[in-house]
Short mmCIF file of C-alpha atoms in Angstrom, two decimals:
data_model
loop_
_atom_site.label_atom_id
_atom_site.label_comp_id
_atom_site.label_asym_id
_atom_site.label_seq_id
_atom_site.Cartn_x
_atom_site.Cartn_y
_atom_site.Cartn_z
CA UNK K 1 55.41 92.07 87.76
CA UNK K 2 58.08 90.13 88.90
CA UNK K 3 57.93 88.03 92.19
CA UNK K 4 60.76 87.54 94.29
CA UNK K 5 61.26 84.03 96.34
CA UNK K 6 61.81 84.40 99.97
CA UNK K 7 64.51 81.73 99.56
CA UNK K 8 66.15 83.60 97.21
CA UNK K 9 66.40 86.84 99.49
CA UNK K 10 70.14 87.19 101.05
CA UNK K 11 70.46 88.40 104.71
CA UNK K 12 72.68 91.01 105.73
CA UNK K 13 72.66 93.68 108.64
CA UNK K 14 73.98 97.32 108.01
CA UNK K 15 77.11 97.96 109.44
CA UNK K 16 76.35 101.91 110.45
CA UNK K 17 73.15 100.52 112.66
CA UNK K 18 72.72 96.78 112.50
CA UNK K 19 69.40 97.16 111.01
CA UNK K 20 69.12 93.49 109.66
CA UNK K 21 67.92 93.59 106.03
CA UNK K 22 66.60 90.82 103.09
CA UNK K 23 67.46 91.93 99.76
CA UNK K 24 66.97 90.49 96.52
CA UNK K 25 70.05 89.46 94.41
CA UNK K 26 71.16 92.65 93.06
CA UNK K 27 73.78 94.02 91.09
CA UNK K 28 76.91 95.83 91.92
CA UNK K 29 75.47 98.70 90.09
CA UNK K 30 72.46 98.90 91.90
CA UNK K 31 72.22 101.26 95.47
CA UNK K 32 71.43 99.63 98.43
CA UNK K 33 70.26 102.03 101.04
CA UNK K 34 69.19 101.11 104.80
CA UNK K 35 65.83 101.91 105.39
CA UNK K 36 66.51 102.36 108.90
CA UNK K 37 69.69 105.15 109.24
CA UNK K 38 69.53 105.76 105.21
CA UNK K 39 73.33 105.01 105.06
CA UNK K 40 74.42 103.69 101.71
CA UNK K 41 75.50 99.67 101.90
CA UNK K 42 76.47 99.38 98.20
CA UNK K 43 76.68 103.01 96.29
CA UNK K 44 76.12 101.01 92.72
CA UNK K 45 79.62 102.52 91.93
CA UNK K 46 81.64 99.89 90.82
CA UNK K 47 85.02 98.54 88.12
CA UNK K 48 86.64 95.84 87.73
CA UNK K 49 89.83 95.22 89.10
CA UNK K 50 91.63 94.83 85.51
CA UNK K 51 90.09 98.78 84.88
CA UNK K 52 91.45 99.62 88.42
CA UNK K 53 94.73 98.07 87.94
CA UNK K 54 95.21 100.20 84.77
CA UNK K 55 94.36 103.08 86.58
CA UNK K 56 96.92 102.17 89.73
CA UNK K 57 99.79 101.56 86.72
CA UNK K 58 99.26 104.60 85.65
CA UNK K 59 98.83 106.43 89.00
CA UNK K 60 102.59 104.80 90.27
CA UNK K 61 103.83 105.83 86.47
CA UNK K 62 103.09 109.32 87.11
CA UNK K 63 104.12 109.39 90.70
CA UNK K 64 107.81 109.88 90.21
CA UNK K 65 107.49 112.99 87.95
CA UNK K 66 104.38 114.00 90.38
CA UNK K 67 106.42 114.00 93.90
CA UNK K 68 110.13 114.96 92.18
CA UNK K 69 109.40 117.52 89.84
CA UNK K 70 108.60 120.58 90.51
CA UNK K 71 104.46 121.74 91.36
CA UNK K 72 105.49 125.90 91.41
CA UNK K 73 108.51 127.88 90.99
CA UNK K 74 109.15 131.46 92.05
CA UNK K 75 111.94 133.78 91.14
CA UNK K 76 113.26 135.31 94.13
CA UNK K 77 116.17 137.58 94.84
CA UNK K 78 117.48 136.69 91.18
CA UNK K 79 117.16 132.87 91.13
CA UNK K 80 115.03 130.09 90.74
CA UNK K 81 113.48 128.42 93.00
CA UNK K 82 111.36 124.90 93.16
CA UNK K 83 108.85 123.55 95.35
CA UNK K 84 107.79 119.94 95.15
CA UNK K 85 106.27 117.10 97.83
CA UNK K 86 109.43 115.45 99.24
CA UNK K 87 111.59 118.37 99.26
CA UNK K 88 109.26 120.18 101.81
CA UNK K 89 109.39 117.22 103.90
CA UNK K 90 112.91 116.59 104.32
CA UNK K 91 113.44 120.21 104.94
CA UNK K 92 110.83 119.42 108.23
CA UNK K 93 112.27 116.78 109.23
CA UNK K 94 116.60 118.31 108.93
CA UNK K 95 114.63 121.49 111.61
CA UNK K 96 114.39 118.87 113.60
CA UNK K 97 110.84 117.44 113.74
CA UNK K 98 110.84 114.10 112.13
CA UNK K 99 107.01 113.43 113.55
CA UNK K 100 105.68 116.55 111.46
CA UNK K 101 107.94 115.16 108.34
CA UNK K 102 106.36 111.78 108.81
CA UNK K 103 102.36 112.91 109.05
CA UNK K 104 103.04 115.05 106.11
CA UNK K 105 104.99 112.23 104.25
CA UNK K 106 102.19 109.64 104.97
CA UNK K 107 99.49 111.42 104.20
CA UNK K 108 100.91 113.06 100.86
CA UNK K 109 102.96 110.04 99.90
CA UNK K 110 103.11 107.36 101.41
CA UNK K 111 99.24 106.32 101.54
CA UNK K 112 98.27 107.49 98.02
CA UNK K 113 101.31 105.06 96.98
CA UNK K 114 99.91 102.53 98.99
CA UNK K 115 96.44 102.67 97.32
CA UNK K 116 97.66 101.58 93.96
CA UNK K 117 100.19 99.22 95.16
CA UNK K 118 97.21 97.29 97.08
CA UNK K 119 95.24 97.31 94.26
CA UNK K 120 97.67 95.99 91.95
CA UNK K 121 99.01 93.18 94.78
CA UNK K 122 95.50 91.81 95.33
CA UNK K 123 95.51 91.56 90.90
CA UNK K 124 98.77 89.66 91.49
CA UNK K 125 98.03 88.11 94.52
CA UNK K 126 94.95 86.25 93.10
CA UNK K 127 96.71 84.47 90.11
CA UNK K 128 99.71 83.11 92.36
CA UNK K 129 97.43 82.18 95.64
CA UNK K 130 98.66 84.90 98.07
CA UNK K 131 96.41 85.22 101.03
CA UNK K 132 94.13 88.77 100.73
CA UNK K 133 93.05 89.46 103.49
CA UNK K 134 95.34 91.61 105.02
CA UNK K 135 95.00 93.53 102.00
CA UNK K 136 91.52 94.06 101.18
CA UNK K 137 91.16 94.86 105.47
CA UNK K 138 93.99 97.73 104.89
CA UNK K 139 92.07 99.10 101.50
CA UNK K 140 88.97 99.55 103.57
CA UNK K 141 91.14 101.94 106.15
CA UNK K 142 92.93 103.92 103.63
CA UNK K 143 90.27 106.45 102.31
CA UNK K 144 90.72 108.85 104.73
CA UNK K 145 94.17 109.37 104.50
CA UNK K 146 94.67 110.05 100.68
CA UNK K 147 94.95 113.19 100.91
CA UNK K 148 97.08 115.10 97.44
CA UNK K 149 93.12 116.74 97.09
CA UNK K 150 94.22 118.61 99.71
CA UNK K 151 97.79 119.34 99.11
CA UNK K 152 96.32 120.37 95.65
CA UNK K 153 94.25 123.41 97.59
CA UNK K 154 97.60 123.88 99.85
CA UNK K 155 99.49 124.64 96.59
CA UNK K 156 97.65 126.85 95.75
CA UNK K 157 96.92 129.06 98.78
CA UNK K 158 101.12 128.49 98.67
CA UNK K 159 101.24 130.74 95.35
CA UNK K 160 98.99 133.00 96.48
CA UNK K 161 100.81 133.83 99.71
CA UNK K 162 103.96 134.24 97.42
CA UNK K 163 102.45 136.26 95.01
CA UNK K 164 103.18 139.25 97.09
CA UNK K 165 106.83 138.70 97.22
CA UNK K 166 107.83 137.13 93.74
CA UNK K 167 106.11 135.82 90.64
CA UNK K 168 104.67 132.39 90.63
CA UNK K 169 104.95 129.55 87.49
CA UNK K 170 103.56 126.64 87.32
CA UNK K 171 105.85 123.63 87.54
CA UNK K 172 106.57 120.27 85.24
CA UNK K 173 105.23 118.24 87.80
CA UNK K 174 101.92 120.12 88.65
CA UNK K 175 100.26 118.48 85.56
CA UNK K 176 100.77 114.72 86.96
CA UNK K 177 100.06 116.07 90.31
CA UNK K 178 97.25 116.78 89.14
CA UNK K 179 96.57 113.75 87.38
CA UNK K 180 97.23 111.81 90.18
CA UNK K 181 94.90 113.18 92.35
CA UNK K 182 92.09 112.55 89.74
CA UNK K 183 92.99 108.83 89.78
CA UNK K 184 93.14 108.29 92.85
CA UNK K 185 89.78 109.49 93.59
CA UNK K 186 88.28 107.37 90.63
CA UNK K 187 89.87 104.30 92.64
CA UNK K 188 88.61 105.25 96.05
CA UNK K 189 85.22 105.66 94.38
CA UNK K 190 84.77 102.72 92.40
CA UNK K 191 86.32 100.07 94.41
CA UNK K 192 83.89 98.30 95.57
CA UNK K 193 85.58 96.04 98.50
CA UNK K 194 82.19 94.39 99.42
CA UNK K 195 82.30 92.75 95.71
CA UNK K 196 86.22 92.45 96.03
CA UNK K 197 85.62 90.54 98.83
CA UNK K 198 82.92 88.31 97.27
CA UNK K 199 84.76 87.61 94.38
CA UNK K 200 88.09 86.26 96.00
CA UNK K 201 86.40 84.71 99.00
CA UNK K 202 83.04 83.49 98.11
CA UNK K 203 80.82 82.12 100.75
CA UNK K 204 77.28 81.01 100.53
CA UNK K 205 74.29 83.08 101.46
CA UNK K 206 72.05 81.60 103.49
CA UNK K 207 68.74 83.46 105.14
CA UNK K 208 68.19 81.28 107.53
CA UNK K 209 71.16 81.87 110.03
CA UNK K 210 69.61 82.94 113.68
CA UNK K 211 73.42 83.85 114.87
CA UNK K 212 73.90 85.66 112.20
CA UNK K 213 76.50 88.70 113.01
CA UNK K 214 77.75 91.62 111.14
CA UNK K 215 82.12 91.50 110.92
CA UNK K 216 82.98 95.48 111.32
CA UNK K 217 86.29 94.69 109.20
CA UNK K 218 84.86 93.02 106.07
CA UNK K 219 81.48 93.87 106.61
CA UNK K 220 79.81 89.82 105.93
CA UNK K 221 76.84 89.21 107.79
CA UNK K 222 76.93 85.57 108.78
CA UNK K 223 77.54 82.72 111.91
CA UNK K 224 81.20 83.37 113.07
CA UNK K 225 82.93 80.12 113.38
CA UNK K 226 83.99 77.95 116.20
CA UNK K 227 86.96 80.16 117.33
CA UNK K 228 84.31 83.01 117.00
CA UNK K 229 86.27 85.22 114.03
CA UNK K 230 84.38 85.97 110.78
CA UNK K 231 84.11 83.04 108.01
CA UNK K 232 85.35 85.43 105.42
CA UNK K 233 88.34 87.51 106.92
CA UNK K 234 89.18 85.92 110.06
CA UNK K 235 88.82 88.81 111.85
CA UNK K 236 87.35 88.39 115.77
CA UNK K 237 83.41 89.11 115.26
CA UNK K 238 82.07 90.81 118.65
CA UNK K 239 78.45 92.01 119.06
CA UNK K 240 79.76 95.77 119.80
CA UNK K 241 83.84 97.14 119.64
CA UNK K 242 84.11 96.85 123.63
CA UNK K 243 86.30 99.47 123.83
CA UNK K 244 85.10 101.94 121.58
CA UNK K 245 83.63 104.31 123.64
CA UNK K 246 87.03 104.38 125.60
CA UNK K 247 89.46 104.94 122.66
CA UNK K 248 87.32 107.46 120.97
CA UNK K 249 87.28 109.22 124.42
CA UNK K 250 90.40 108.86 125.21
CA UNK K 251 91.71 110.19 120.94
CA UNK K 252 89.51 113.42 121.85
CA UNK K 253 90.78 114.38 125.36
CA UNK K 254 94.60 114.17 123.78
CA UNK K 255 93.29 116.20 120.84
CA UNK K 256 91.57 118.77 122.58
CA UNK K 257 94.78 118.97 125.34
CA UNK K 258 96.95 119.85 121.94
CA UNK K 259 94.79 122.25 120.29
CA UNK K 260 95.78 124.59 122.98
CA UNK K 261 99.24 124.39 122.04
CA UNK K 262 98.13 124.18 118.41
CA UNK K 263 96.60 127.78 118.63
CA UNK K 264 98.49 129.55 121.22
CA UNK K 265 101.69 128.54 119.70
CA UNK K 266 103.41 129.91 116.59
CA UNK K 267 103.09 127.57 113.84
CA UNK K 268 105.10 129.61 111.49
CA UNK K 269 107.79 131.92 111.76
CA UNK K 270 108.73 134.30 108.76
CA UNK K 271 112.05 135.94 108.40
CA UNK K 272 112.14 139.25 106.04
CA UNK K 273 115.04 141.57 105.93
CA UNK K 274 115.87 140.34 109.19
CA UNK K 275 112.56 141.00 111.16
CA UNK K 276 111.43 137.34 113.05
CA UNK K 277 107.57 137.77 112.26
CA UNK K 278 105.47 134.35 113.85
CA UNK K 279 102.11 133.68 112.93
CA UNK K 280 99.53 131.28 114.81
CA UNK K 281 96.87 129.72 113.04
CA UNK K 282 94.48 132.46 113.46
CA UNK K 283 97.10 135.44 112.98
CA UNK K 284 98.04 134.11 110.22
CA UNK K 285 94.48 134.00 108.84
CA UNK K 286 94.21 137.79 110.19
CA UNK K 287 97.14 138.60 108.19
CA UNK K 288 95.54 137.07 105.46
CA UNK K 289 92.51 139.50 105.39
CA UNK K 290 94.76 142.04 106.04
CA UNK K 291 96.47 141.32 102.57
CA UNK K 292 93.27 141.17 100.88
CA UNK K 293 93.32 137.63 100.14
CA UNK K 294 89.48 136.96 101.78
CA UNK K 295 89.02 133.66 99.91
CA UNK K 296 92.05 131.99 101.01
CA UNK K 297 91.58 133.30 104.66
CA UNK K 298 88.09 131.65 105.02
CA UNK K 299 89.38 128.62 103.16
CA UNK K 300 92.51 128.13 105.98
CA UNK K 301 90.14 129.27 108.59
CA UNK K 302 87.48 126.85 108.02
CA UNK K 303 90.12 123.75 107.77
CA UNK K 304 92.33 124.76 110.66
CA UNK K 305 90.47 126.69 112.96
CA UNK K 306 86.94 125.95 112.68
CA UNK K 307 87.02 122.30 111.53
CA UNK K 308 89.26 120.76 114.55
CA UNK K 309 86.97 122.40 116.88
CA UNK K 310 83.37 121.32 115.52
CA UNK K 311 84.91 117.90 115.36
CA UNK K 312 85.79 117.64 118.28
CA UNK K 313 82.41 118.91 119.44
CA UNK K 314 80.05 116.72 117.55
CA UNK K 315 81.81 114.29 118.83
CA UNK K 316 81.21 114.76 122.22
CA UNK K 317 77.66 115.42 121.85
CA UNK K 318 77.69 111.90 120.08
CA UNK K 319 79.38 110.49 122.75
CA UNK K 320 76.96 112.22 125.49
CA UNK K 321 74.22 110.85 123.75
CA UNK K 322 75.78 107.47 124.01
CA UNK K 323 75.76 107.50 127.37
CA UNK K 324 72.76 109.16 128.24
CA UNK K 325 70.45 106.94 126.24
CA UNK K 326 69.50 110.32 124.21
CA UNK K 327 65.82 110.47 122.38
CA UNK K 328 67.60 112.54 119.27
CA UNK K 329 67.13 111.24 116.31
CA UNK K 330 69.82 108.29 115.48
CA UNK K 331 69.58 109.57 111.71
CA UNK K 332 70.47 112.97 112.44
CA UNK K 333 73.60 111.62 115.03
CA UNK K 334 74.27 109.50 112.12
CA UNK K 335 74.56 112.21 109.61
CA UNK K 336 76.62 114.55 112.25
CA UNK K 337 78.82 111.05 111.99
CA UNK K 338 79.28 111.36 108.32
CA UNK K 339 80.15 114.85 108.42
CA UNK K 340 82.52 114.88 110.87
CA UNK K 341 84.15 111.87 108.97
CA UNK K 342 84.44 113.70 105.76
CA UNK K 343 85.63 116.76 106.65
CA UNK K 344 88.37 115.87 109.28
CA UNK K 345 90.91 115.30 106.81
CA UNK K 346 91.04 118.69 105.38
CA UNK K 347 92.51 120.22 108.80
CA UNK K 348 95.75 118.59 106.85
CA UNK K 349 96.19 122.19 104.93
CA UNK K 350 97.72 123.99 107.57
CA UNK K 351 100.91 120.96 107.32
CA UNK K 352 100.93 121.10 103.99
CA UNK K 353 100.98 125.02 103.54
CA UNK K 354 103.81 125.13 105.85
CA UNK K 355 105.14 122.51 104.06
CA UNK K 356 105.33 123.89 100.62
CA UNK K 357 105.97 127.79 102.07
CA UNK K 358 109.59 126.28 103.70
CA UNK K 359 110.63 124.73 100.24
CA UNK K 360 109.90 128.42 98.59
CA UNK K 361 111.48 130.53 100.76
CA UNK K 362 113.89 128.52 103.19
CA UNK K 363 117.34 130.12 102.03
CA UNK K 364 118.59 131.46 104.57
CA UNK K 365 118.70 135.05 102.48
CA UNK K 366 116.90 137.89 102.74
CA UNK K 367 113.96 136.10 103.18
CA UNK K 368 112.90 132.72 105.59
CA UNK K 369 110.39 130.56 106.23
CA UNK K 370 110.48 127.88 108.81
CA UNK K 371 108.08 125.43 110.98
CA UNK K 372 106.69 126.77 114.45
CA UNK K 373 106.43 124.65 117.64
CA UNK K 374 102.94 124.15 117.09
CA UNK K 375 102.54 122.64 113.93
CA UNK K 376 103.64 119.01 115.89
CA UNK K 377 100.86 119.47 117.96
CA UNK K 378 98.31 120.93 115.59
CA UNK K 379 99.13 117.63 113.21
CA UNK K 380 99.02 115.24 115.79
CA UNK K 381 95.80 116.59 116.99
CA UNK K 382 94.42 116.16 113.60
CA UNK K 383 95.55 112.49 113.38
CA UNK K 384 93.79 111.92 116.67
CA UNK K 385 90.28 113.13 115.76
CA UNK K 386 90.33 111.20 112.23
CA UNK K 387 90.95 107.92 114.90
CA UNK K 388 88.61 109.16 116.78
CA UNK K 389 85.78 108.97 114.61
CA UNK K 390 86.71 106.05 113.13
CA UNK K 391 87.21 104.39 116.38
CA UNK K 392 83.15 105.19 117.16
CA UNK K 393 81.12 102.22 116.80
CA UNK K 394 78.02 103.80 115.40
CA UNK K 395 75.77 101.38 116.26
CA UNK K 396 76.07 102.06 119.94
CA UNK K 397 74.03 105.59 118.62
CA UNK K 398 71.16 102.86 117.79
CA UNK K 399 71.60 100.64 120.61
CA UNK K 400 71.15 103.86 122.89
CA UNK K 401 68.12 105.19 121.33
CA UNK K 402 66.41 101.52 121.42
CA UNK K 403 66.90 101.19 125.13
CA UNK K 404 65.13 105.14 125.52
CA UNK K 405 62.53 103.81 123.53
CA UNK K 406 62.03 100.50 125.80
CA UNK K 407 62.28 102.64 129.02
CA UNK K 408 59.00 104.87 127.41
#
């Protein structure tokens, strides 16, 4: 059996509860998992950054053909006609909603351009002495808004819903789409920035550091220096966000004040042999079942209806909890935390459908499709609860379960 020296363990806290923890060396293929809140603090999932600068080459290569070309075409009324990313989005923004355009364009565009242009910078950046930081601190903010997963899903419920009135191909570009999407998953998953960080800015671990702190940017546990910011990114190390609580408050009450809008509103309006026919978000899901398309009803249901609102819910049973001191269990709040985090980016379909639907049938013929009032507020409301959950501090869930515990 092997024995481990105590000098050779390496301190660290975990940055979901601040559980401090002494692990043996390990390697970057190895899981690390908090034996306190179970949260994973290195998955074992992890390239190098020459594999994951291939794979960002070949994502930017692609993403041309991917966001020009076109994903579906329909014959309608006797012509062809294309739908592809950008052309959906500059039809939002000439209606006359450049905010929509701009959610829709980050989130489908610009961020999973982003993602391989970081990558490939910090490759470049190393070998000419660039400073990293800002890059490797943006990389560990961009995972939740990647989203051509779920534009993938919103082209197809598109076809679907245009099955009824013409027939459907597949476009040049759908293959790279596709493609695309699949590498820029394999990035998001093995990127490890922990090692990233390690490797460009190594610092020495040391076990025996009483003011040891955990950064929340970078994630190193360790002293902060004299001006109090972390030795590794420079960031300002504090013991708890101060203002957490108050943003993540104040990102649900404006989401929750435009998801009235959001549903009341019609967020698309459909023009057929000159009938005006708007849909909310739930009619249109009605209209759905009504069609006989159950599957994709449940599917745009779940993201845009039921989604939003459990967020937003959790979420305020979180922050309750918070300020109640609440004896739940911190690893079930924690995994409501997770949940809510993963799944708030798939409210995005709605945008997207609407999107892709305008750049089918926007001709101003027989047949229209154009952007209701309340898909501004609907996307903006979206945006907010993603902030909000990243703007929790979840180790204020710990911090008010300790101090129930003391007051027993």
């Amino acid at each position: 059996m092997n024995h481990i020296n105590h000098t050779d363990l390496i301190l660290q806290r975990c940055r979901h509860c601040n559980q401090k923890i002494h692990t043996p060396p390990f390697s970057p293929r190895q899981v690390i998992i908090c034996p306190r809140c179970a949260s994973q603090l290195n998955d074992g999932r992890s390239w190098s950054l020459n594999r994951l600068s291939i794979l960002a080459i070949t994502l930017l290569m692609l993403a041309p053909i991917a966001f020009w070309q076109p994903l579906i075409s329909i014959h309608l009324l006797g012509s062809q006609i294309n739908a592809n990313v950008i052309e959906g989005i500059r039809l939002i923004n000439q209606q006359g909603d450049p905010i929509t355009a701009s959610i829709v364009a980050f989130c489908a565009i610009a961020a999973p351009l982003l993602l391989p242009i970081l990558v490939l910078s910090l490759q470049v950046g190393r070998k000419i002495g660039l400073n990293l930081r800002p890059i490797l601190l943006v990389l560990s903010h961009i995972k939740e808004w990647v989203m051509l997963d779920v534009y993938l899903i919103a082209l197809g419920i598109a076809a679907i819903k245009m099955q009824d009135y013409a027939s459907v191909f597949i476009g040049h570009g759908l293959i790279a789409f596709i493609t695309m999407s699949i590498l820029s998953l394999l990035i998001l998953i093995h990127m490890n920035l922990d090692l990233l960080w390690k490797n460009v800015y190594p610092i020495e671990e040391k076990d025996s550091q009483a003011d040891a702190m955990t950064c929340t940017a970078c994630h190193y546990t360790g002293p902060p220096n004299k001006h109090g910011r972390c030795q590794r990114c420079h960031c300002l190390v504090q013991y708890r966000d101060p203002h957490s609580l108050q943003k993540t408050w104040a990102a649900l009450i404006a989401a929750m004040v435009l998801l009235f809008p959001a549903n009341l509103m019609p967020i698309s309006i459909f023009y057929l042999n000159g009938q005006r026919l708007e849909d909310t978000i739930y009619s249109g899901v009605v209209s759905l079942i009504d069609s006989g398309n159950w599957p994709i009803a449940i599917i745009v249901f779940i993201a845009s209806i039921l989604v939003p609102f459990i967020k937003i819910i959790i979420m305020i049973l979180l922050l309750f909890s918070i300020h109640f001191n609440s004896k739940t269990d911190p690893v079930l709040r924690m995994k409501l935390l997770k949940f809510v985090s993963w799944i708030g980016r798939w409210s995005m379909l709605d945008l997207f459908v609407i999107a892709l639907m305008m750049t089918l049938v926007n001709r101003e013929q027989l047949m229209s499709f154009t952007m209701g009032p309340a898909a501004l507020y609907f996307g903006t409301a979206v945006i907010l609860t993603i902030l909000a959950v990243e703007w929790l501090d979840s180790r204020l869930i710990w911090d008010s379960y300790g101090k129930t515990k003391l007051a027993k």
